[in-house]
CSV table of C-alpha atoms in Angstrom, one decimal:
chain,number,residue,atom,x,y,z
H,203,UNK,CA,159.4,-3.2,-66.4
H,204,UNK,CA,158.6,-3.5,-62.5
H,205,UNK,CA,158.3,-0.8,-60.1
H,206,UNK,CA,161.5,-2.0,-58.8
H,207,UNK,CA,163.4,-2.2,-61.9
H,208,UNK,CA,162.1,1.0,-62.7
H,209,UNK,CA,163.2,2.7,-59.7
H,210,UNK,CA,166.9,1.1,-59.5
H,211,UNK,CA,166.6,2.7,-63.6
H,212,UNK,CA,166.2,5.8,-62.4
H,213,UNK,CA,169.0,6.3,-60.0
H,214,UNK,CA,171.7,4.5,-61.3
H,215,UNK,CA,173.4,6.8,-63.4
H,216,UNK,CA,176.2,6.1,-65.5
H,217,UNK,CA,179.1,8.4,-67.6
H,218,UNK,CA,179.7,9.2,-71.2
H,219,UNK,CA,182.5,11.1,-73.1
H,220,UNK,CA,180.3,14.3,-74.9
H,221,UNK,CA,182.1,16.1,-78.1
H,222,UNK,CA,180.7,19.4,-78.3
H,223,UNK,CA,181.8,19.5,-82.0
H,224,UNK,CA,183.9,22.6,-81.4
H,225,UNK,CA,186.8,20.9,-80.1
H,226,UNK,CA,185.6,20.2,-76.5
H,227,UNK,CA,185.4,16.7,-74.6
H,228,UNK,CA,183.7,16.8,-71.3
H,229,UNK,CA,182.4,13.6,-69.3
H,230,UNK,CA,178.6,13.8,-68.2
H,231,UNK,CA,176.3,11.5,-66.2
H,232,UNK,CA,173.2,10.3,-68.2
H,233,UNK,CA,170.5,8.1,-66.7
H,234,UNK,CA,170.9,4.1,-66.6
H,235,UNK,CA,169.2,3.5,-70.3
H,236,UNK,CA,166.3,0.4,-70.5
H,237,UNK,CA,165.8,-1.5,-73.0
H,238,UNK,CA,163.8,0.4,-75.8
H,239,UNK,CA,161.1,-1.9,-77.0
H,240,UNK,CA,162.6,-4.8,-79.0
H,241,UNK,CA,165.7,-3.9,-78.3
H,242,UNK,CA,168.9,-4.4,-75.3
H,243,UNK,CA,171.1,-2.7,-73.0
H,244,UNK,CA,174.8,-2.5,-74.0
H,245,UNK,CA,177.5,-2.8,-71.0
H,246,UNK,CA,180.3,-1.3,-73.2
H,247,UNK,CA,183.4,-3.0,-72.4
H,248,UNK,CA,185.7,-1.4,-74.8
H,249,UNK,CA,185.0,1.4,-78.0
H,250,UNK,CA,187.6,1.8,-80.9
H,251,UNK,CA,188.9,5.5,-81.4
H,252,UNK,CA,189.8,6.0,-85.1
H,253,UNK,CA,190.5,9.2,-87.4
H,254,UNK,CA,186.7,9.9,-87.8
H,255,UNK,CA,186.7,10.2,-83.8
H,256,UNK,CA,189.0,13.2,-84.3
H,257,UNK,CA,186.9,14.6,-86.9
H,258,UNK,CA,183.9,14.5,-84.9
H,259,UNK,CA,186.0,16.2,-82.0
H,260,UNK,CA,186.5,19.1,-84.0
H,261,UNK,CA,183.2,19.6,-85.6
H,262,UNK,CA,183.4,17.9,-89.4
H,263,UNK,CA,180.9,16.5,-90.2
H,264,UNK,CA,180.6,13.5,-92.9
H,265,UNK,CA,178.6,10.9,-92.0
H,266,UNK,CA,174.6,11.9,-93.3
H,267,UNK,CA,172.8,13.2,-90.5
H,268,UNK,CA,175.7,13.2,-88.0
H,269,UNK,CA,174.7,15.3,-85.1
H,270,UNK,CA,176.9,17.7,-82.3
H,271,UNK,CA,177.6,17.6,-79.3
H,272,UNK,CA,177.3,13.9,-79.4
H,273,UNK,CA,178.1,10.6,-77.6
H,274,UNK,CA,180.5,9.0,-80.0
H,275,UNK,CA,182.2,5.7,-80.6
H,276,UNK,CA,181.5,3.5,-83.0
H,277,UNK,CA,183.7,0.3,-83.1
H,278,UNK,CA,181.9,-1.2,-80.4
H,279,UNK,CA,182.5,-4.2,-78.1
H,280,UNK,CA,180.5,-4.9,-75.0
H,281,UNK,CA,178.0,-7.5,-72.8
H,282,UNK,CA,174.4,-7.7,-72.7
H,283,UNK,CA,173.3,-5.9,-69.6
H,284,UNK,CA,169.5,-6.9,-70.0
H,285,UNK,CA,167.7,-7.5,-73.7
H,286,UNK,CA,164.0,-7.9,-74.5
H,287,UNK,CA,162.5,-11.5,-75.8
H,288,UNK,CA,162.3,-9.9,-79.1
H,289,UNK,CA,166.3,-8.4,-79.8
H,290,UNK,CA,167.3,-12.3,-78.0
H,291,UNK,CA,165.4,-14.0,-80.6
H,292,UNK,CA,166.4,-12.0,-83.7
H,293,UNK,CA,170.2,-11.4,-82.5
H,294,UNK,CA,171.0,-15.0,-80.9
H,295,UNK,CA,171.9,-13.7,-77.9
H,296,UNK,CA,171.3,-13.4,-74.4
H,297,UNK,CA,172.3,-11.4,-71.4
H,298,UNK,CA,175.8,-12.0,-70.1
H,299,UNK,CA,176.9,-12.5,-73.7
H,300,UNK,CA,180.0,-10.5,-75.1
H,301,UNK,CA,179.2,-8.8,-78.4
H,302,UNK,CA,180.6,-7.0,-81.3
H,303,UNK,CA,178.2,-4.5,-82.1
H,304,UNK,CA,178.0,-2.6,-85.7
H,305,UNK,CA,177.4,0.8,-85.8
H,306,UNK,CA,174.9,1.0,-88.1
H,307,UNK,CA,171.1,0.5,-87.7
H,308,UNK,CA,168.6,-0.1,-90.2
H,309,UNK,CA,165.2,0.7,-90.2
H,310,UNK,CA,163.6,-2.9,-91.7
H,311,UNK,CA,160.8,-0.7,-93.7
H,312,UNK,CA,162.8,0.5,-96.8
H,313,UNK,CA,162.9,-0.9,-100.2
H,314,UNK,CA,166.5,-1.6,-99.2
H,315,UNK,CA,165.9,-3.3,-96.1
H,316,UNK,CA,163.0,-5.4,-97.7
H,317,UNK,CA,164.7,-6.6,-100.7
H,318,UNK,CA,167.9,-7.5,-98.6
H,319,UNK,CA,169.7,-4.2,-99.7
H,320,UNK,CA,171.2,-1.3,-97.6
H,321,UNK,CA,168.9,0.3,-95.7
H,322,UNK,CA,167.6,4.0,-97.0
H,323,UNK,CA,167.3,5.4,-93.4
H,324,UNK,CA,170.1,4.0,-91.2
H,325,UNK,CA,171.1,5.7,-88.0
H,326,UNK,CA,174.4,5.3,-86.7
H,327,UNK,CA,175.5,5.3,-82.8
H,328,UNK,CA,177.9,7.1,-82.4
H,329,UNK,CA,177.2,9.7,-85.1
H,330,UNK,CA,173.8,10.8,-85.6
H,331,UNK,CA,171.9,10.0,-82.2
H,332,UNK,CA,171.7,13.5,-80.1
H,333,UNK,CA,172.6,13.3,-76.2
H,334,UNK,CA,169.3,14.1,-75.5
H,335,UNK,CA,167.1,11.3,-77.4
H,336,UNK,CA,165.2,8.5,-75.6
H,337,UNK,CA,167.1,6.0,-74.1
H,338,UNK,CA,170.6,6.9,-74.9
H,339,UNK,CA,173.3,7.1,-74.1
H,340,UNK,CA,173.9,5.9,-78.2
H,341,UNK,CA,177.5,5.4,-78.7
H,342,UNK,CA,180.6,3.5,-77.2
H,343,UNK,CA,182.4,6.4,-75.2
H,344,UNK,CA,179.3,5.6,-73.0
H,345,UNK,CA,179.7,3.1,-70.1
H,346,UNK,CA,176.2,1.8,-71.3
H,347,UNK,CA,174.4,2.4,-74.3
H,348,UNK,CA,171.1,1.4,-75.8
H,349,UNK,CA,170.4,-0.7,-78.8
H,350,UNK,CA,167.7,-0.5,-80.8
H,351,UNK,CA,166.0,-2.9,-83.4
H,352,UNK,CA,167.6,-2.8,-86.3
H,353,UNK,CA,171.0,-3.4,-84.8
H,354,UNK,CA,173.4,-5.8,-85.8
H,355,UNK,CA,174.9,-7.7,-82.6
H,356,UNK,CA,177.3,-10.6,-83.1
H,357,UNK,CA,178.4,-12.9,-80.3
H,358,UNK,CA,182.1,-12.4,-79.9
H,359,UNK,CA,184.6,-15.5,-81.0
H,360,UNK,CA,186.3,-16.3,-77.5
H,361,UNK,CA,190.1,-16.0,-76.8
H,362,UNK,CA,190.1,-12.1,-77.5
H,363,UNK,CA,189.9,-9.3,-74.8
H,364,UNK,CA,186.9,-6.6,-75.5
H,365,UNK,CA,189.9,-4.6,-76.6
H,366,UNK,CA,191.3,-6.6,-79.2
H,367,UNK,CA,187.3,-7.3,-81.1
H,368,UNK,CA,187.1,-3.7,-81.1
H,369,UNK,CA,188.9,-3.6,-84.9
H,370,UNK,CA,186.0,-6.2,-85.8
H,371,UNK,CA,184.6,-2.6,-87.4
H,372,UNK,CA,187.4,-1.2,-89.6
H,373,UNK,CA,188.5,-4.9,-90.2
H,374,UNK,CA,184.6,-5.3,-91.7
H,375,UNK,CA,185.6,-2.2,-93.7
H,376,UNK,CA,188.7,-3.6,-95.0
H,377,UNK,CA,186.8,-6.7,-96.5
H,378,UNK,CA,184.5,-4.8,-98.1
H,379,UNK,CA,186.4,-3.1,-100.0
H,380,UNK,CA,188.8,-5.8,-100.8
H,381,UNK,CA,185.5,-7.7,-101.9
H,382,UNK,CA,184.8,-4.6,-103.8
H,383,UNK,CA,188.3,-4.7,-105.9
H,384,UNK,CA,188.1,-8.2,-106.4
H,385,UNK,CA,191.1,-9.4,-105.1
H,386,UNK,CA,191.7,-12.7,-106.2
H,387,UNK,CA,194.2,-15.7,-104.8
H,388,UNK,CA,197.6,-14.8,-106.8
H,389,UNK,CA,196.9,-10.8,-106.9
H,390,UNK,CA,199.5,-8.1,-105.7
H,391,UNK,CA,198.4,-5.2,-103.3
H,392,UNK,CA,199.5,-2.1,-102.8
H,393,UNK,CA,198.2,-0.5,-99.6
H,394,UNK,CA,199.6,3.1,-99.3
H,395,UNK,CA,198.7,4.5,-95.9
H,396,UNK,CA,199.5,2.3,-92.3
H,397,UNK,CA,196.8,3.8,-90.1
H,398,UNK,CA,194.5,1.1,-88.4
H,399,UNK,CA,192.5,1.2,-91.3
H,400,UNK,CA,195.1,0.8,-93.8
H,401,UNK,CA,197.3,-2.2,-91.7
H,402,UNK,CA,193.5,-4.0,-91.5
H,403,UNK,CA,193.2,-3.5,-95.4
H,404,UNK,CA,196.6,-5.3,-95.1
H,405,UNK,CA,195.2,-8.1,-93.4
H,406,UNK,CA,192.0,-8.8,-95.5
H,407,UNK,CA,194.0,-8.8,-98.7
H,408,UNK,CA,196.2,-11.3,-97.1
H,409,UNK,CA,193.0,-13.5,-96.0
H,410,UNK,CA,191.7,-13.2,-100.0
H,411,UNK,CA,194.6,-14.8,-100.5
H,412,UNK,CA,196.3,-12.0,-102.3
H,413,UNK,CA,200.3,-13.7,-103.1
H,414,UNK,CA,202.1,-10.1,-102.6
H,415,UNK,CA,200.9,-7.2,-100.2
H,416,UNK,CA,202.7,-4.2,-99.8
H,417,UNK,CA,202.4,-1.5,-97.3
H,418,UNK,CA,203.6,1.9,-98.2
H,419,UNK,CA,204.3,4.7,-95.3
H,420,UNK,CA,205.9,7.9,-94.7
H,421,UNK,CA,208.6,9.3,-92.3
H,422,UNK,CA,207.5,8.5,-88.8
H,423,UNK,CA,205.7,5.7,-89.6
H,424,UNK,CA,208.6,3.2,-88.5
H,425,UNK,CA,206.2,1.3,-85.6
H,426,UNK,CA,203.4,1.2,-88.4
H,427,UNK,CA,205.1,-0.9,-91.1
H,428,UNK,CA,206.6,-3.2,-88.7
H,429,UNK,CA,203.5,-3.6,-87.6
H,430,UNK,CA,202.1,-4.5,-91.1
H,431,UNK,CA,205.3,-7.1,-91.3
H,432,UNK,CA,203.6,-8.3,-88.1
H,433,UNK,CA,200.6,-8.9,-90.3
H,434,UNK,CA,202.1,-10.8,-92.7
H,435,UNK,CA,203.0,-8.1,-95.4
H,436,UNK,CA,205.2,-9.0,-97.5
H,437,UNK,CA,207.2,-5.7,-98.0
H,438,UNK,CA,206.8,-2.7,-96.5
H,439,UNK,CA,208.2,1.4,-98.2
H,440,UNK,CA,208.8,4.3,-96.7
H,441,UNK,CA,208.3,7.2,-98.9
H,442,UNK,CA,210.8,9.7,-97.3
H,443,UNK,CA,213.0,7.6,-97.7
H,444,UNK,CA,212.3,6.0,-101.3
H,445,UNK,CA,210.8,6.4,-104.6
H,446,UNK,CA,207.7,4.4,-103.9
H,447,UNK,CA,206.7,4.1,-107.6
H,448,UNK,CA,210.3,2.5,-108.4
H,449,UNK,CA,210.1,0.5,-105.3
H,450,UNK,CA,207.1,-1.0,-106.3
H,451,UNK,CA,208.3,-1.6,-109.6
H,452,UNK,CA,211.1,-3.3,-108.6
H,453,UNK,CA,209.2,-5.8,-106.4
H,454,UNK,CA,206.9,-6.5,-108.3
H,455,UNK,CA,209.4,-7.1,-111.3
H,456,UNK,CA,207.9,-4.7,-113.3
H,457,UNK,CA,204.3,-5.7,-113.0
H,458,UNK,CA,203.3,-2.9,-110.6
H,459,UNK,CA,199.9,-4.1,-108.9
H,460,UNK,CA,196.7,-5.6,-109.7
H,461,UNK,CA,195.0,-3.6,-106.8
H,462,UNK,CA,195.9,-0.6,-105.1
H,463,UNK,CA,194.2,0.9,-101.8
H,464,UNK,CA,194.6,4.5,-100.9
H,465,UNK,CA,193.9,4.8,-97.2
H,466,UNK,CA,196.3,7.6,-96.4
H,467,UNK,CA,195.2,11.4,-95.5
H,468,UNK,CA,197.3,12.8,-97.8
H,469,UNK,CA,195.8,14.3,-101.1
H,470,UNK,CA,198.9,13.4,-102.8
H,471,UNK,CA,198.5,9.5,-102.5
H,472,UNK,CA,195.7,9.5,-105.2
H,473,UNK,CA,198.2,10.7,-107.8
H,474,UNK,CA,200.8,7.9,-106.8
H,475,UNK,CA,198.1,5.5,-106.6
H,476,UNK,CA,197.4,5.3,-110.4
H,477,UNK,CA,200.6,5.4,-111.2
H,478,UNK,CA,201.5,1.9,-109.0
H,479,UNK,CA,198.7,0.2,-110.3
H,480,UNK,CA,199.1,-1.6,-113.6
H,481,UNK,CA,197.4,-1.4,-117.0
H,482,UNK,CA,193.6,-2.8,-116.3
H,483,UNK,CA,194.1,-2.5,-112.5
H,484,UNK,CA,192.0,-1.4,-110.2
H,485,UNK,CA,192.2,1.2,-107.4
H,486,UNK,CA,190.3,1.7,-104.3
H,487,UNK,CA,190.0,5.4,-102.5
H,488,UNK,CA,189.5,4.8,-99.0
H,489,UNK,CA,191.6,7.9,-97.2
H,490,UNK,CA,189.4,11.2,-96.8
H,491,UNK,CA,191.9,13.7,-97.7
H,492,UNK,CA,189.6,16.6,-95.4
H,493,UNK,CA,187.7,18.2,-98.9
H,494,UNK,CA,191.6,18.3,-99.8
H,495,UNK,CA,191.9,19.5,-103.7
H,496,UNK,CA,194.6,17.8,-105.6
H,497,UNK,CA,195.9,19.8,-108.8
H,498,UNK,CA,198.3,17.3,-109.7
H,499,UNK,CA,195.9,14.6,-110.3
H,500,UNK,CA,196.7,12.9,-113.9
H,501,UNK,CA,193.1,11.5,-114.6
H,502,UNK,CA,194.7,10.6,-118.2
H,503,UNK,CA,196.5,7.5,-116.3
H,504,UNK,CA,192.7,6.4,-115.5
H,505,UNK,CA,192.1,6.3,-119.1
H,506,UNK,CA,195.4,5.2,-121.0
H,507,UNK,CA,195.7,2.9,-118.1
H,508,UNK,CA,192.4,1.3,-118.2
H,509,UNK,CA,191.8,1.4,-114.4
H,510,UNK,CA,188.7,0.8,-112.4
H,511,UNK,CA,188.2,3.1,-109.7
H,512,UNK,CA,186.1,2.6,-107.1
H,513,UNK,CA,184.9,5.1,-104.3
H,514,UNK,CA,185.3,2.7,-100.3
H,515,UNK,CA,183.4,3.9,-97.6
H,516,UNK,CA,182.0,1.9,-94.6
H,517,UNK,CA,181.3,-2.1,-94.5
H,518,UNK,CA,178.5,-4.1,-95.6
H,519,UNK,CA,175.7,-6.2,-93.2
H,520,UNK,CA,177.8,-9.2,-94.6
H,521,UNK,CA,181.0,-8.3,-94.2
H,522,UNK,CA,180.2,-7.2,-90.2
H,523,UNK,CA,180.3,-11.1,-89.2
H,524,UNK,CA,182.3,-11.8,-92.0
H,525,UNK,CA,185.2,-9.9,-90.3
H,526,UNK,CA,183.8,-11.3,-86.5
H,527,UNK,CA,184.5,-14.7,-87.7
H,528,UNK,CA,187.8,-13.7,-89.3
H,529,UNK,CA,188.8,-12.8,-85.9
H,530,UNK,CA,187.6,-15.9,-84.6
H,531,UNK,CA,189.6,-18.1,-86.4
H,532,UNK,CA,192.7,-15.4,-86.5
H,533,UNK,CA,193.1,-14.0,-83.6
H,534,UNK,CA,196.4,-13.2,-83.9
H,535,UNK,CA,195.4,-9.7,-86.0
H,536,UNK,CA,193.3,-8.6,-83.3
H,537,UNK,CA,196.2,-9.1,-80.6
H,538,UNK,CA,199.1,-7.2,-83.0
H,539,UNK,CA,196.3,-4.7,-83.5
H,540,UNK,CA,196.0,-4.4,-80.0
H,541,UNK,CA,197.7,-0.8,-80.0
H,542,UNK,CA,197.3,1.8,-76.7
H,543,UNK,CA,194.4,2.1,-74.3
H,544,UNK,CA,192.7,5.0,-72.5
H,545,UNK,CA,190.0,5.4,-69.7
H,546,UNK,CA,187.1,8.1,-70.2
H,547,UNK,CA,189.6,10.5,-68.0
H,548,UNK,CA,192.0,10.2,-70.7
H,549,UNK,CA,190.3,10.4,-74.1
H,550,UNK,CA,191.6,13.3,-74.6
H,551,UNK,CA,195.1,11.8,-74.5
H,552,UNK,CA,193.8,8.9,-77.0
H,553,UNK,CA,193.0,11.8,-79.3
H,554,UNK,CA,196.6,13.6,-79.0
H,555,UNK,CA,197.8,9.8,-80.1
H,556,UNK,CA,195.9,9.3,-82.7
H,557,UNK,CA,196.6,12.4,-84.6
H,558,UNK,CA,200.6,11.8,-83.0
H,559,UNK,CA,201.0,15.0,-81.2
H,560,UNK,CA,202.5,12.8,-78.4
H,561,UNK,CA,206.2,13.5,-78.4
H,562,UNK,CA,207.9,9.8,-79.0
H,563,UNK,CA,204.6,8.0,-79.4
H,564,UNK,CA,202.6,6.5,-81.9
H,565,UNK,CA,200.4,3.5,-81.6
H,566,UNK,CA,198.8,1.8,-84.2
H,567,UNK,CA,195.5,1.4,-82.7
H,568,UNK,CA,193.5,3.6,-79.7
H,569,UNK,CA,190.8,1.8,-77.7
H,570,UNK,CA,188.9,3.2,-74.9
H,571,UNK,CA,188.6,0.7,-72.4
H,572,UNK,CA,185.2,1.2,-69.6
């Protein structure tokens, strides 16, 4: 770095959204961050907000090694404000370029990382990076952030706004697990729970060519499963209002469905979720229910029933530009997906949405926009 660079670095300063992790959200300055060796600078243009967000806010903690107070933000969608010959040679990218940036770092020592596996060490901006380490500020409620080697930057598809690529993350999510569960061209999917997460699962069951897709909801959730119409789901349910297991049964003429994702908060869903899926289907848990106990789970319909179930957290190193590319060549589920934004004066606000305690509003995605 020059003297010059050097001394503009150290007086620019630049703001970031802090959780305390006991329910408190104040804005703090933090020096302009250089590049760390073989790595970039970020200039975040916009950061998802999601149900893990609001977590964080309050102090849970369940992401290994996740740290308090913290910068968070982890669906993260910004340009290159200056990168080192190294991260421009192993990324494919340059300065000026917009990228989609996953939240997950690996070390590239591991036996993972060295036999092409998940890494045994990641870090994650946005979770386990404390405001205080080198270089920071490490997550997407910052107006810049550092990235380290080990990152995962894609180059945006164009046509989107910042705003819109930020669901590139729990879209990546969503075809993971759908690649988990094996969806297959012809299957019928039941996705119980129309959160951001749950409309995206939506969406990449639809793009594995899955022939029925049903969203299930709950009272309140009238924007949400118009939403997932918007999508392209076939039918949507609302539990208040129906029996969802009959409901099910009678669209699927008495089939019920080859796959079933449970991405809703309530502990209840697991129950109804072995119950929709048929004999020798398989069933995805996706929702944390908040260490939630549920004493009327039947584990008897996981045997007489024959199901696989499988345990879906987080996305894969291939399903990160999997998704990227998806929204390349749809980018139709990244504008319906566009939901509400919010500036760093109003996260607070972004987090009364998403956990709806705004009277008369929902929205079916939060972004904060720099």
């Amino acid at each position: 770095m020059t003297p010059e660079r050097e001394v503009t670095a150290m007086s620019q300063r630049v703001q970031a959204a802090v959780f305390d992790g006991k329910g408190g959200c104040e804005i703090r300055e933090f020096p302009m961050p250089s590049p760390p060796r073989g790595g970039a600078v970020l200039k975040v243009a916009a950061s998802g907000m999601c149900g893990s967000d609001v977590a964080q806010f309050h102090g849970h903690k369940h992401v290994p090694g996740e740290v308090s107070p913290v910068v968070p933000g982890h669906e993260i969608v910004g340009t290159i404000h200056e990168i080192t010959p190294e991260a421009a040679a192993d990324w494919g990218v340059e300065a000026g370029d917009l990228v989609c940036v996953s939240e997950v770092v690996s070390c590239g020592r591991c036996k993972g990382c060295m036999g092409g596996g998940p890494c045994g060490n990641i870090r994650v901006y946005g979770y386990t990076f404390p405001t205080d380490a080198n270089g920071g500020p490490w997550g997407g409620y910052g107006q810049y952030m550092g990235l380290l080697p080990g990152s995962q930057v894609m180059k945006a598809p164009p046509g989107l706004t910042p705003a819109e690529l930020t669901v590139f993350e729990p879209l990546a999510n969503a075809l993971n697990w759908i690649d988990m569960l094996r969806v297959v061209p012809g299957d019928r999917v039941v996705v119980q729970g129309p959160g951001h997460q749950g409309l995206l699962c939506a969406a990449a069951a639809l793009a594995y060519g899955a022939a029925q897709v049903i969203v299930t909801g709950a009272a309140g959730d009238g924007l949400r499963l118009r939403t997932a119409r918007e999508l392209g789901a076939h039918d949507t349910v609302d539990a208040s209002e129906t029996d969802v297991i009959a409901a099910v049964a009678e669209l699927t003429e008495g089939d019920m469905a080859d796959v079933v994702l449970d991405v809703s908060p309530s502990p209840h869903t697991t129950t109804a979720a072995l119950e929709l899926a048929r004999v020798g289907g398989r069933v995805g848990l996706a929702g944390l229910k908040g260490l939630t106990p549920n004493p009327k789970l039947v584990t008897d319909l996981i045997v007489l029933k024959m199901l696989r179930v499988v345990g879906c957290a987080g996305p894969t190193r291939a399903s990160m530009p999997q998704s990227v590319r998806l929204l390349g060549d749809r980018p139709d589920i990244g504008r319906v997906m566009a939901g509400e934004h919010v500036s760093l004066e109003t996260v607070e606000y972004g987090l009364d949405l998403l956990q709806r305690r705004v009277p008369g509003q929902d929205a079916v995605h939060v972004t904060l926009v720099h």
